[in-house]
Amino acid sequence: MLHFNLAATFLHLQKWMLMSNINLIIEERATSIGKFMVGRLLPFREKRMVGPFIFIDHMGPVQMNERENMDVLPHPHIGLSTLTFLFEGSIMHRDTLGTEVEIKPGAVNWMTAGKGIVHSERTPAYLRHSTKTMHGLQIWVALPKELEQMEPEFCHINAEDIPAWTDEALQYQLVAGEACGRKSPVPVYSKLFMLEIKSSTAQTVNIGSELYGEAGLYILEGGIASEGNRYGPKQLLVAKDSSLCSFTIEANSTIYIFGGEPFAEERFIDWNFVATDKALIEAAKQKWIAQEFDKIKGEENEFVPYPALKRK
């Protein structure tokens, strides 16, 4: 009887998935990144990428006392752009281009690794002996194949420069890319979008015609209702197509819709390295093990070892 009920339930789920525009539901998975636990959303075994988005971690909220601080030591990247978007807290970013900038809530830190860059992320000096909270999203966007070996770049966009507007009691922000007839100043390298929607009251959302390619919807807080089903916080819904149909956003909710045109080529990930060619990843790995990447000024003797070496 138990096997029959399970089979019936699975059959019902299959039928519902065929009728629904939601193709996959991904729950946050707790993952350790040293001193912190994060909620990992991408990559997922059944969905490695959504458009060009290849990695998403939900950090926190993490409460830290006056003796606890964030100290992510220098580590490398290739073949991607990183997008850091904070809800609470502050991070001091330093990299091998000579960048030293504090990331605050609402701002966008956009670092393009290209052929290789090294950066560190730490609690700023003025906050290191006080209580603080860290909460935000860490995102990787894969570069187009022809730009994987481009020169590294860095761009910081202040919160007030991110396009924001209100439409029928819905508050929108275009964090990156193009959507809804608007364009974010974040210098992306492929056709993509990352849109924040907030609502203090229950509202119907219908922006499907404004999107393109693949689309995912991440619920940070609150919930949505779609096609007779309710979805809550820490869930990523991957749509069958970018239309997403229409859905109801609950009162006091914050969601993120992201995606874009997918690449034709497969992407490989090894630690912090992303590429279409495993040979590029292997070369970067050996270069990091030999400590031949450029160094961050003032942090020349600190680095995160390649994980395989840490396990020995």
PDB file of C-alpha atoms in Angstrom:
ATOM      1  CA  MET A   1       0.000   0.000   0.000  1.00  0.00           C
ATOM      2  CA  LEU A   2       2.867   2.373   0.828  1.00  0.00           C
ATOM      3  CA  HIS A   3       4.489   1.787  -2.565  1.00  0.00           C
ATOM      4  CA  PHE A   4       1.131   2.368  -4.278  1.00  0.00           C
ATOM      5  CA  ASN A   5       0.614   5.702  -2.484  1.00  0.00           C
ATOM      6  CA  LEU A   6       4.125   6.881  -3.307  1.00  0.00           C
ATOM      7  CA  ALA A   7       3.661   5.975  -6.954  1.00  0.00           C
ATOM      8  CA  ALA A   8       0.301   7.739  -7.056  1.00  0.00           C
ATOM      9  CA  THR A   9       1.800  10.831  -5.450  1.00  0.00           C
ATOM     10  CA  PHE A  10       4.675  10.878  -7.944  1.00  0.00           C
ATOM     11  CA  LEU A  11       2.229  10.466 -10.833  1.00  0.00           C
ATOM     12  CA  HIS A  12       0.157  13.370  -9.513  1.00  0.00           C
ATOM     13  CA  LEU A  13       3.320  15.511  -9.236  1.00  0.00           C
ATOM     14  CA  GLN A  14       4.314  14.623 -12.791  1.00  0.00           C
ATOM     15  CA  LYS A  15       0.890  15.599 -14.097  1.00  0.00           C
ATOM     16  CA  TRP A  16       0.992  18.876 -12.147  1.00  0.00           C
ATOM     17  CA  MET A  17       4.453  19.692 -13.494  1.00  0.00           C
ATOM     18  CA  LEU A  18       3.209  19.129 -17.025  1.00  0.00           C
ATOM     19  CA  MET A  19       0.348  21.588 -16.465  1.00  0.00           C
ATOM     20  CA  SER A  20       2.423  24.141 -14.548  1.00  0.00           C
ATOM     21  CA  ASN A  21       4.984  26.591 -15.891  1.00  0.00           C
ATOM     22  CA  ILE A  22       7.209  25.739 -12.885  1.00  0.00           C
ATOM     23  CA  ASN A  23       9.669  23.166 -14.192  1.00  0.00           C
ATOM     24  CA  LEU A  24      11.780  22.682 -11.061  1.00  0.00           C
ATOM     25  CA  ILE A  25      11.686  23.665  -7.383  1.00  0.00           C
ATOM     26  CA  ILE A  26      15.090  24.014  -5.709  1.00  0.00           C
ATOM     27  CA  GLU A  27      15.334  24.306  -1.928  1.00  0.00           C
ATOM     28  CA  GLU A  28      18.312  26.064  -0.354  1.00  0.00           C
ATOM     29  CA  ARG A  29      20.934  23.509   0.726  1.00  0.00           C
ATOM     30  CA  ALA A  30      23.067  24.351   3.750  1.00  0.00           C
ATOM     31  CA  THR A  31      26.734  24.547   2.711  1.00  0.00           C
ATOM     32  CA  SER A  32      29.799  25.479   4.744  1.00  0.00           C
ATOM     33  CA  ILE A  33      32.200  28.116   3.393  1.00  0.00           C
ATOM     34  CA  GLY A  34      34.668  28.102   6.263  1.00  0.00           C
ATOM     35  CA  LYS A  35      33.290  29.975   9.278  1.00  0.00           C
ATOM     36  CA  PHE A  36      29.897  30.523   7.655  1.00  0.00           C
ATOM     37  CA  MET A  37      26.969  28.408   6.546  1.00  0.00           C
ATOM     38  CA  VAL A  38      25.201  29.572   3.398  1.00  0.00           C
ATOM     39  CA  GLY A  39      22.136  28.446   1.493  1.00  0.00           C
ATOM     40  CA  ARG A  40      23.246  27.136  -1.911  1.00  0.00           C
ATOM     41  CA  LEU A  41      20.786  27.479  -4.798  1.00  0.00           C
ATOM     42  CA  LEU A  42      22.928  26.968  -7.904  1.00  0.00           C
ATOM     43  CA  PRO A  43      24.452  24.825  -9.259  1.00  0.00           C
ATOM     44  CA  PHE A  44      21.931  22.024  -8.689  1.00  0.00           C
ATOM     45  CA  ARG A  45      22.305  18.462  -9.930  1.00  0.00           C
ATOM     46  CA  GLU A  46      19.220  18.766 -12.158  1.00  0.00           C
ATOM     47  CA  LYS A  47      19.851  22.362 -13.211  1.00  0.00           C
ATOM     48  CA  ARG A  48      23.424  23.596 -13.455  1.00  0.00           C
ATOM     49  CA  MET A  49      22.611  27.053 -14.805  1.00  0.00           C
ATOM     50  CA  VAL A  50      19.696  29.442 -15.357  1.00  0.00           C
ATOM     51  CA  GLY A  51      20.600  31.520 -18.390  1.00  0.00           C
ATOM     52  CA  PRO A  52      24.214  32.620 -17.740  1.00  0.00           C
ATOM     53  CA  PHE A  53      23.776  32.399 -13.927  1.00  0.00           C
ATOM     54  CA  ILE A  54      25.926  29.487 -12.739  1.00  0.00           C
ATOM     55  CA  PHE A  55      26.271  29.942  -8.959  1.00  0.00           C
ATOM     56  CA  ILE A  56      24.058  31.527  -6.280  1.00  0.00           C
ATOM     57  CA  ASP A  57      24.621  31.477  -2.516  1.00  0.00           C
ATOM     58  CA  HIS A  58      22.276  33.066   0.022  1.00  0.00           C
ATOM     59  CA  MET A  59      24.470  34.327   2.877  1.00  0.00           C
ATOM     60  CA  GLY A  60      22.841  34.596   6.276  1.00  0.00           C
ATOM     61  CA  PRO A  61      21.496  36.397   7.979  1.00  0.00           C
ATOM     62  CA  VAL A  62      24.573  35.725  10.133  1.00  0.00           C
ATOM     63  CA  GLN A  63      24.905  37.459  13.500  1.00  0.00           C
ATOM     64  CA  MET A  64      28.499  38.174  14.578  1.00  0.00           C
ATOM     65  CA  ASN A  65      29.685  39.496  17.925  1.00  0.00           C
ATOM     66  CA  GLU A  66      32.596  41.850  18.585  1.00  0.00           C
ATOM     67  CA  ARG A  67      35.072  38.937  18.371  1.00  0.00           C
ATOM     68  CA  GLU A  68      33.689  37.446  15.135  1.00  0.00           C
ATOM     69  CA  ASN A  69      34.441  38.781  11.691  1.00  0.00           C
ATOM     70  CA  MET A  70      34.232  37.802   8.051  1.00  0.00           C
ATOM     71  CA  ASP A  71      37.689  37.051   6.645  1.00  0.00           C
ATOM     72  CA  VAL A  72      37.621  35.351   3.258  1.00  0.00           C
ATOM     73  CA  LEU A  73      41.323  35.223   2.389  1.00  0.00           C
ATOM     74  CA  PRO A  74      42.651  35.924  -1.121  1.00  0.00           C
ATOM     75  CA  HIS A  75      41.322  33.391  -3.625  1.00  0.00           C
ATOM     76  CA  PRO A  76      41.223  33.260  -7.445  1.00  0.00           C
ATOM     77  CA  HIS A  77      38.557  33.182 -10.157  1.00  0.00           C
ATOM     78  CA  ILE A  78      38.548  32.678 -13.921  1.00  0.00           C
ATOM     79  CA  GLY A  79      35.865  32.689 -16.617  1.00  0.00           C
ATOM     80  CA  LEU A  80      33.105  34.520 -14.737  1.00  0.00           C
ATOM     81  CA  SER A  81      31.799  37.729 -13.236  1.00  0.00           C
ATOM     82  CA  THR A  82      30.914  37.862  -9.543  1.00  0.00           C
ATOM     83  CA  LEU A  83      27.908  39.851  -8.342  1.00  0.00           C
ATOM     84  CA  THR A  84      27.700  40.679  -4.638  1.00  0.00           C
ATOM     85  CA  PHE A  85      24.416  42.172  -3.423  1.00  0.00           C
ATOM     86  CA  LEU A  86      23.931  42.814   0.307  1.00  0.00           C
ATOM     87  CA  PHE A  87      20.705  43.248   2.268  1.00  0.00           C
ATOM     88  CA  GLU A  88      22.493  43.917   5.565  1.00  0.00           C
ATOM     89  CA  GLY A  89      26.090  44.342   6.682  1.00  0.00           C
ATOM     90  CA  SER A  90      29.259  45.466   4.972  1.00  0.00           C
ATOM     91  CA  ILE A  91      32.192  43.822   3.168  1.00  0.00           C
ATOM     92  CA  MET A  92      35.582  45.283   2.315  1.00  0.00           C
ATOM     93  CA  HIS A  93      36.574  44.050  -1.149  1.00  0.00           C
ATOM     94  CA  ARG A  94      40.204  44.057  -2.265  1.00  0.00           C
ATOM     95  CA  ASP A  95      41.624  42.593  -5.462  1.00  0.00           C
ATOM     96  CA  THR A  96      44.726  42.316  -7.624  1.00  0.00           C
ATOM     97  CA  LEU A  97      43.637  45.256  -9.782  1.00  0.00           C
ATOM     98  CA  GLY A  98      44.297  47.460  -6.765  1.00  0.00           C
ATOM     99  CA  THR A  99      40.606  47.861  -5.932  1.00  0.00           C
ATOM    100  CA  GLU A 100      39.680  48.563  -2.316  1.00  0.00           C
ATOM    101  CA  VAL A 101      35.982  49.316  -1.864  1.00  0.00           C
ATOM    102  CA  GLU A 102      33.377  48.781   0.827  1.00  0.00           C
ATOM    103  CA  ILE A 103      30.220  46.980  -0.275  1.00  0.00           C
ATOM    104  CA  LYS A 104      27.098  48.292   1.466  1.00  0.00           C
ATOM    105  CA  PRO A 105      23.455  47.177   1.250  1.00  0.00           C
ATOM    106  CA  GLY A 106      21.808  47.886  -2.095  1.00  0.00           C
ATOM    107  CA  ALA A 107      25.057  48.440  -3.994  1.00  0.00           C
ATOM    108  CA  VAL A 108      26.319  46.058  -6.663  1.00  0.00           C
ATOM    109  CA  ASN A 109      29.883  44.769  -6.689  1.00  0.00           C
ATOM    110  CA  TRP A 110      30.614  43.429 -10.188  1.00  0.00           C
ATOM    111  CA  MET A 111      34.037  41.822 -10.642  1.00  0.00           C
ATOM    112  CA  THR A 112      34.904  40.200 -13.958  1.00  0.00           C
ATOM    113  CA  ALA A 113      37.645  37.611 -13.573  1.00  0.00           C
ATOM    114  CA  GLY A 114      38.311  36.856 -17.247  1.00  0.00           C
ATOM    115  CA  LYS A 115      41.694  35.147 -17.518  1.00  0.00           C
ATOM    116  CA  GLY A 116      42.267  35.486 -13.773  1.00  0.00           C
ATOM    117  CA  ILE A 117      41.828  37.698 -10.723  1.00  0.00           C
ATOM    118  CA  VAL A 118      42.348  37.294  -6.965  1.00  0.00           C
ATOM    119  CA  HIS A 119      40.223  39.011  -4.305  1.00  0.00           C
ATOM    120  CA  SER A 120      39.512  38.965  -0.586  1.00  0.00           C
ATOM    121  CA  GLU A 121      36.363  39.801   1.379  1.00  0.00           C
ATOM    122  CA  ARG A 122      36.543  40.978   4.973  1.00  0.00           C
ATOM    123  CA  THR A 123      34.678  42.846   7.675  1.00  0.00           C
ATOM    124  CA  PRO A 124      35.786  46.519   7.431  1.00  0.00           C
ATOM    125  CA  ALA A 125      38.199  47.693  10.122  1.00  0.00           C
ATOM    126  CA  TYR A 126      35.699  50.068  11.765  1.00  0.00           C
ATOM    127  CA  LEU A 127      33.217  47.208  12.353  1.00  0.00           C
ATOM    128  CA  ARG A 128      35.599  44.511  13.555  1.00  0.00           C
ATOM    129  CA  HIS A 129      35.071  45.177  17.283  1.00  0.00           C
ATOM    130  CA  SER A 130      31.299  45.601  17.220  1.00  0.00           C
ATOM    131  CA  THR A 131      28.261  43.367  16.759  1.00  0.00           C
ATOM    132  CA  LYS A 132      27.073  43.107  13.145  1.00  0.00           C
ATOM    133  CA  THR A 133      24.888  41.176  10.724  1.00  0.00           C
ATOM    134  CA  MET A 134      25.819  39.759   7.309  1.00  0.00           C
ATOM    135  CA  HIS A 135      23.049  39.021   4.829  1.00  0.00           C
ATOM    136  CA  GLY A 136      23.083  38.989   1.045  1.00  0.00           C
ATOM    137  CA  LEU A 137      23.549  37.121  -2.230  1.00  0.00           C
ATOM    138  CA  GLN A 138      26.797  35.951  -3.819  1.00  0.00           C
ATOM    139  CA  ILE A 139      26.330  35.226  -7.521  1.00  0.00           C
ATOM    140  CA  TRP A 140      28.512  34.043 -10.396  1.00  0.00           C
ATOM    141  CA  VAL A 141      27.633  34.806 -13.999  1.00  0.00           C
ATOM    142  CA  ALA A 142      29.528  32.807 -16.629  1.00  0.00           C
ATOM    143  CA  LEU A 143      31.240  34.766 -19.383  1.00  0.00           C
ATOM    144  CA  PRO A 144      30.608  34.105 -23.082  1.00  0.00           C
ATOM    145  CA  LYS A 145      33.166  31.681 -24.516  1.00  0.00           C
ATOM    146  CA  GLU A 146      34.905  34.393 -26.557  1.00  0.00           C
ATOM    147  CA  LEU A 147      35.404  36.521 -23.399  1.00  0.00           C
ATOM    148  CA  GLU A 148      36.568  33.818 -20.983  1.00  0.00           C
ATOM    149  CA  GLN A 149      40.177  35.007 -21.322  1.00  0.00           C
ATOM    150  CA  MET A 150      39.486  38.755 -21.317  1.00  0.00           C
ATOM    151  CA  GLU A 151      41.440  41.117 -19.082  1.00  0.00           C
ATOM    152  CA  PRO A 152      39.939  41.294 -15.566  1.00  0.00           C
ATOM    153  CA  GLU A 153      37.772  44.285 -14.662  1.00  0.00           C
ATOM    154  CA  PHE A 154      35.968  45.697 -11.646  1.00  0.00           C
ATOM    155  CA  CYS A 155      32.921  47.930 -11.298  1.00  0.00           C
ATOM    156  CA  HIS A 156      31.094  49.167  -8.206  1.00  0.00           C
ATOM    157  CA  ILE A 157      27.579  50.626  -8.606  1.00  0.00           C
ATOM    158  CA  ASN A 158      26.132  52.581  -5.683  1.00  0.00           C
ATOM    159  CA  ALA A 159      22.613  51.741  -4.493  1.00  0.00           C
ATOM    160  CA  GLU A 160      21.158  55.070  -5.671  1.00  0.00           C
ATOM    161  CA  ASP A 161      22.331  54.363  -9.232  1.00  0.00           C
ATOM    162  CA  ILE A 162      20.390  51.092  -9.578  1.00  0.00           C
ATOM    163  CA  PRO A 163      17.178  51.651 -11.606  1.00  0.00           C
ATOM    164  CA  ALA A 164      14.177  51.606  -9.248  1.00  0.00           C
ATOM    165  CA  TRP A 165      10.491  52.281  -9.837  1.00  0.00           C
ATOM    166  CA  THR A 166       7.009  51.608  -8.467  1.00  0.00           C
ATOM    167  CA  ASP A 167       4.127  50.140 -10.446  1.00  0.00           C
ATOM    168  CA  GLU A 168       0.733  49.512  -8.822  1.00  0.00           C
ATOM    169  CA  ALA A 169       2.174  49.228  -5.305  1.00  0.00           C
ATOM    170  CA  LEU A 170       4.992  46.922  -6.463  1.00  0.00           C
ATOM    171  CA  GLN A 171       8.546  48.173  -5.901  1.00  0.00           C
ATOM    172  CA  TYR A 172      11.046  47.166  -8.571  1.00  0.00           C
ATOM    173  CA  GLN A 173      14.836  47.319  -8.823  1.00  0.00           C
ATOM    174  CA  LEU A 174      16.813  46.202 -11.866  1.00  0.00           C
ATOM    175  CA  VAL A 175      19.951  44.914 -10.166  1.00  0.00           C
ATOM    176  CA  ALA A 176      21.680  43.916 -13.417  1.00  0.00           C
ATOM    177  CA  GLY A 177      20.983  43.512 -17.126  1.00  0.00           C
ATOM    178  CA  GLU A 178      17.971  44.624 -19.147  1.00  0.00           C
ATOM    179  CA  ALA A 179      14.247  44.137 -18.499  1.00  0.00           C
ATOM    180  CA  CYS A 180      10.991  46.078 -18.391  1.00  0.00           C
ATOM    181  CA  GLY A 181      12.319  48.648 -20.850  1.00  0.00           C
ATOM    182  CA  ARG A 182      15.169  49.579 -18.508  1.00  0.00           C
ATOM    183  CA  LYS A 183      18.901  48.907 -18.330  1.00  0.00           C
ATOM    184  CA  SER A 184      21.089  48.603 -15.239  1.00  0.00           C
ATOM    185  CA  PRO A 185      24.490  50.374 -15.301  1.00  0.00           C
ATOM    186  CA  VAL A 186      26.192  47.118 -14.269  1.00  0.00           C
ATOM    187  CA  PRO A 187      28.466  46.277 -17.268  1.00  0.00           C
ATOM    188  CA  VAL A 188      27.296  42.746 -18.084  1.00  0.00           C
ATOM    189  CA  TYR A 189      28.708  40.734 -21.014  1.00  0.00           C
ATOM    190  CA  SER A 190      25.663  38.717 -22.097  1.00  0.00           C
ATOM    191  CA  LYS A 191      21.916  39.153 -22.341  1.00  0.00           C
ATOM    192  CA  LEU A 192      20.591  38.726 -18.810  1.00  0.00           C
ATOM    193  CA  PHE A 193      18.392  40.204 -16.104  1.00  0.00           C
ATOM    194  CA  MET A 194      18.201  40.277 -12.315  1.00  0.00           C
ATOM    195  CA  LEU A 195      15.087  41.973 -11.001  1.00  0.00           C
ATOM    196  CA  GLU A 196      14.037  42.615  -7.399  1.00  0.00           C
ATOM    197  CA  ILE A 197      10.308  42.910  -6.616  1.00  0.00           C
ATOM    198  CA  LYS A 198       8.941  43.940  -3.219  1.00  0.00           C
ATOM    199  CA  SER A 199       5.352  44.313  -2.120  1.00  0.00           C
ATOM    200  CA  SER A 200       3.729  45.433   1.150  1.00  0.00           C
ATOM    201  CA  THR A 201       0.337  44.110   0.032  1.00  0.00           C
ATOM    202  CA  ALA A 202      -0.874  41.119  -1.970  1.00  0.00           C
ATOM    203  CA  GLN A 203      -0.593  41.931  -5.681  1.00  0.00           C
ATOM    204  CA  THR A 204      -0.763  40.221  -9.048  1.00  0.00           C
ATOM    205  CA  VAL A 205       2.537  40.215 -10.940  1.00  0.00           C
ATOM    206  CA  ASN A 206       2.598  39.709 -14.694  1.00  0.00           C
ATOM    207  CA  ILE A 207       5.900  40.662 -16.332  1.00  0.00           C
ATOM    208  CA  GLY A 208       6.441  37.574 -18.464  1.00  0.00           C
ATOM    209  CA  SER A 209       6.461  39.487 -21.730  1.00  0.00           C
ATOM    210  CA  GLU A 210       9.312  41.638 -20.413  1.00  0.00           C
ATOM    211  CA  LEU A 211      11.673  38.676 -19.945  1.00  0.00           C
ATOM    212  CA  TYR A 212      13.607  36.391 -22.294  1.00  0.00           C
ATOM    213  CA  GLY A 213      15.628  33.185 -22.348  1.00  0.00           C
ATOM    214  CA  GLU A 214      15.466  31.148 -19.139  1.00  0.00           C
ATOM    215  CA  ALA A 215      14.071  32.466 -15.858  1.00  0.00           C
ATOM    216  CA  GLY A 216      14.266  31.608 -12.180  1.00  0.00           C
ATOM    217  CA  LEU A 217      12.335  33.113  -9.270  1.00  0.00           C
ATOM    218  CA  TYR A 218      13.927  33.171  -5.809  1.00  0.00           C
ATOM    219  CA  ILE A 219      11.777  33.946  -2.769  1.00  0.00           C
ATOM    220  CA  LEU A 220      13.804  35.741  -0.104  1.00  0.00           C
ATOM    221  CA  GLU A 221      10.893  36.472   2.244  1.00  0.00           C
ATOM    222  CA  GLY A 222       7.132  36.118   2.127  1.00  0.00           C
ATOM    223  CA  GLY A 223       5.717  33.968  -0.633  1.00  0.00           C
ATOM    224  CA  ILE A 224       3.901  33.706  -3.941  1.00  0.00           C
ATOM    225  CA  ALA A 225       0.909  31.777  -5.225  1.00  0.00           C
ATOM    226  CA  SER A 226       0.850  30.378  -8.754  1.00  0.00           C
ATOM    227  CA  GLU A 227      -1.613  28.020 -10.462  1.00  0.00           C
ATOM    228  CA  GLY A 228      -3.182  27.022  -7.149  1.00  0.00           C
ATOM    229  CA  ASN A 229       0.114  26.366  -5.358  1.00  0.00           C
ATOM    230  CA  ARG A 230       1.887  28.363  -2.653  1.00  0.00           C
ATOM    231  CA  TYR A 231       5.680  28.769  -2.487  1.00  0.00           C
ATOM    232  CA  GLY A 232       7.654  30.191   0.425  1.00  0.00           C
ATOM    233  CA  PRO A 233      11.034  31.568   1.497  1.00  0.00           C
ATOM    234  CA  LYS A 234      14.325  29.976   0.438  1.00  0.00           C
ATOM    235  CA  GLN A 235      12.807  28.339  -2.629  1.00  0.00           C
ATOM    236  CA  LEU A 236      14.054  28.831  -6.180  1.00  0.00           C
ATOM    237  CA  LEU A 237      11.454  28.175  -8.864  1.00  0.00           C
ATOM    238  CA  VAL A 238      12.801  27.496 -12.344  1.00  0.00           C
ATOM    239  CA  ALA A 239      10.315  28.202 -15.114  1.00  0.00           C
ATOM    240  CA  LYS A 240       9.825  26.142 -18.260  1.00  0.00           C
ATOM    241  CA  ASP A 241      10.160  29.400 -20.184  1.00  0.00           C
ATOM    242  CA  SER A 242      10.780  33.041 -19.334  1.00  0.00           C
ATOM    243  CA  SER A 243       7.097  34.013 -19.359  1.00  0.00           C
ATOM    244  CA  LEU A 244       6.570  32.830 -15.748  1.00  0.00           C
ATOM    245  CA  CYS A 245       2.843  33.405 -16.424  1.00  0.00           C
ATOM    246  CA  SER A 246       1.198  35.577 -13.781  1.00  0.00           C
ATOM    247  CA  PHE A 247       1.410  34.987 -10.042  1.00  0.00           C
ATOM    248  CA  THR A 248       0.291  36.562  -6.797  1.00  0.00           C
ATOM    249  CA  ILE A 249       2.939  37.986  -4.512  1.00  0.00           C
ATOM    250  CA  GLU A 250       1.984  37.947  -0.843  1.00  0.00           C
ATOM    251  CA  ALA A 251       2.115  40.973   1.443  1.00  0.00           C
ATOM    252  CA  ASN A 252       5.555  41.822   2.835  1.00  0.00           C
ATOM    253  CA  SER A 253       7.391  39.714   0.269  1.00  0.00           C
ATOM    254  CA  THR A 254      10.712  40.142  -1.535  1.00  0.00           C
ATOM    255  CA  ILE A 255      11.545  38.077  -4.600  1.00  0.00           C
ATOM    256  CA  TYR A 256      14.272  38.029  -7.254  1.00  0.00           C
ATOM    257  CA  ILE A 257      13.658  37.067 -10.861  1.00  0.00           C
ATOM    258  CA  PHE A 258      16.809  36.341 -12.831  1.00  0.00           C
ATOM    259  CA  GLY A 259      17.987  34.619 -15.979  1.00  0.00           C
ATOM    260  CA  GLY A 260      18.635  35.378 -19.616  1.00  0.00           C
ATOM    261  CA  GLU A 261      19.814  33.793 -22.813  1.00  0.00           C
ATOM    262  CA  PRO A 262      21.562  30.448 -22.146  1.00  0.00           C
ATOM    263  CA  PHE A 263      24.925  29.663 -23.728  1.00  0.00           C
ATOM    264  CA  ALA A 264      25.298  26.990 -26.383  1.00  0.00           C
ATOM    265  CA  GLU A 265      28.399  25.493 -24.719  1.00  0.00           C
ATOM    266  CA  GLU A 266      28.556  23.519 -21.474  1.00  0.00           C
ATOM    267  CA  ARG A 267      30.321  25.150 -18.526  1.00  0.00           C
ATOM    268  CA  PHE A 268      32.611  23.261 -16.126  1.00  0.00           C
ATOM    269  CA  ILE A 269      33.222  24.282 -12.504  1.00  0.00           C
ATOM    270  CA  ASP A 270      36.171  23.347 -10.329  1.00  0.00           C
ATOM    271  CA  TRP A 271      36.309  25.250  -7.039  1.00  0.00           C
ATOM    272  CA  ASN A 272      36.337  28.963  -8.040  1.00  0.00           C
ATOM    273  CA  PHE A 273      37.112  28.325 -11.697  1.00  0.00           C
ATOM    274  CA  VAL A 274      34.559  28.297 -14.548  1.00  0.00           C
ATOM    275  CA  ALA A 275      35.328  27.538 -18.207  1.00  0.00           C
ATOM    276  CA  THR A 276      34.124  25.831 -21.391  1.00  0.00           C
ATOM    277  CA  ASP A 277      37.458  23.996 -21.594  1.00  0.00           C
ATOM    278  CA  LYS A 278      38.711  21.815 -18.730  1.00  0.00           C
ATOM    279  CA  ALA A 279      42.274  22.603 -19.834  1.00  0.00           C
ATOM    280  CA  LEU A 280      41.757  26.253 -18.826  1.00  0.00           C
ATOM    281  CA  ILE A 281      40.603  25.135 -15.397  1.00  0.00           C
ATOM    282  CA  GLU A 282      43.548  22.765 -14.954  1.00  0.00           C
ATOM    283  CA  ALA A 283      45.999  25.505 -15.948  1.00  0.00           C
ATOM    284  CA  ALA A 284      44.440  27.919 -13.449  1.00  0.00           C
ATOM    285  CA  LYS A 285      44.481  25.262 -10.745  1.00  0.00           C
ATOM    286  CA  GLN A 286      48.200  24.560 -11.219  1.00  0.00           C
ATOM    287  CA  LYS A 287      48.955  28.273 -11.377  1.00  0.00           C
ATOM    288  CA  TRP A 288      47.189  28.815  -8.045  1.00  0.00           C
ATOM    289  CA  ILE A 289      48.883  25.854  -6.381  1.00  0.00           C
ATOM    290  CA  ALA A 290      52.235  27.279  -7.500  1.00  0.00           C
ATOM    291  CA  GLN A 291      51.110  30.709  -6.213  1.00  0.00           C
ATOM    292  CA  GLU A 292      51.807  32.359  -9.561  1.00  0.00           C
ATOM    293  CA  PHE A 293      48.686  34.539  -9.634  1.00  0.00           C
ATOM    294  CA  ASP A 294      49.136  38.238  -8.891  1.00  0.00           C
ATOM    295  CA  LYS A 295      49.060  39.184  -5.200  1.00  0.00           C
ATOM    296  CA  ILE A 296      46.811  41.648  -3.387  1.00  0.00           C
ATOM    297  CA  LYS A 297      48.863  44.496  -2.001  1.00  0.00           C
ATOM    298  CA  GLY A 298      49.195  44.099   1.767  1.00  0.00           C
ATOM    299  CA  GLU A 299      47.915  40.507   1.691  1.00  0.00           C
ATOM    300  CA  GLU A 300      50.821  38.870  -0.138  1.00  0.00           C
ATOM    301  CA  ASN A 301      51.284  36.085   2.436  1.00  0.00           C
ATOM    302  CA  GLU A 302      47.642  35.085   2.840  1.00  0.00           C
ATOM    303  CA  PHE A 303      45.631  32.812   0.565  1.00  0.00           C
ATOM    304  CA  VAL A 304      43.018  30.062   0.478  1.00  0.00           C
ATOM    305  CA  PRO A 305      44.721  26.778  -0.526  1.00  0.00           C
ATOM    306  CA  TYR A 306      43.268  24.750  -3.352  1.00  0.00           C
ATOM    307  CA  PRO A 307      40.774  22.396  -1.582  1.00  0.00           C
ATOM    308  CA  ALA A 308      42.530  19.148  -2.608  1.00  0.00           C
ATOM    309  CA  LEU A 309      45.663  20.308  -0.785  1.00  0.00           C
ATOM    310  CA  LYS A 310      43.663  21.147   2.352  1.00  0.00           C
ATOM    311  CA  ARG A 311      42.421  17.551   2.613  1.00  0.00           C
ATOM    312  CA  LYS A 312      45.917  16.041   2.697  1.00  0.00           C
TER     313      LYS A 312
END
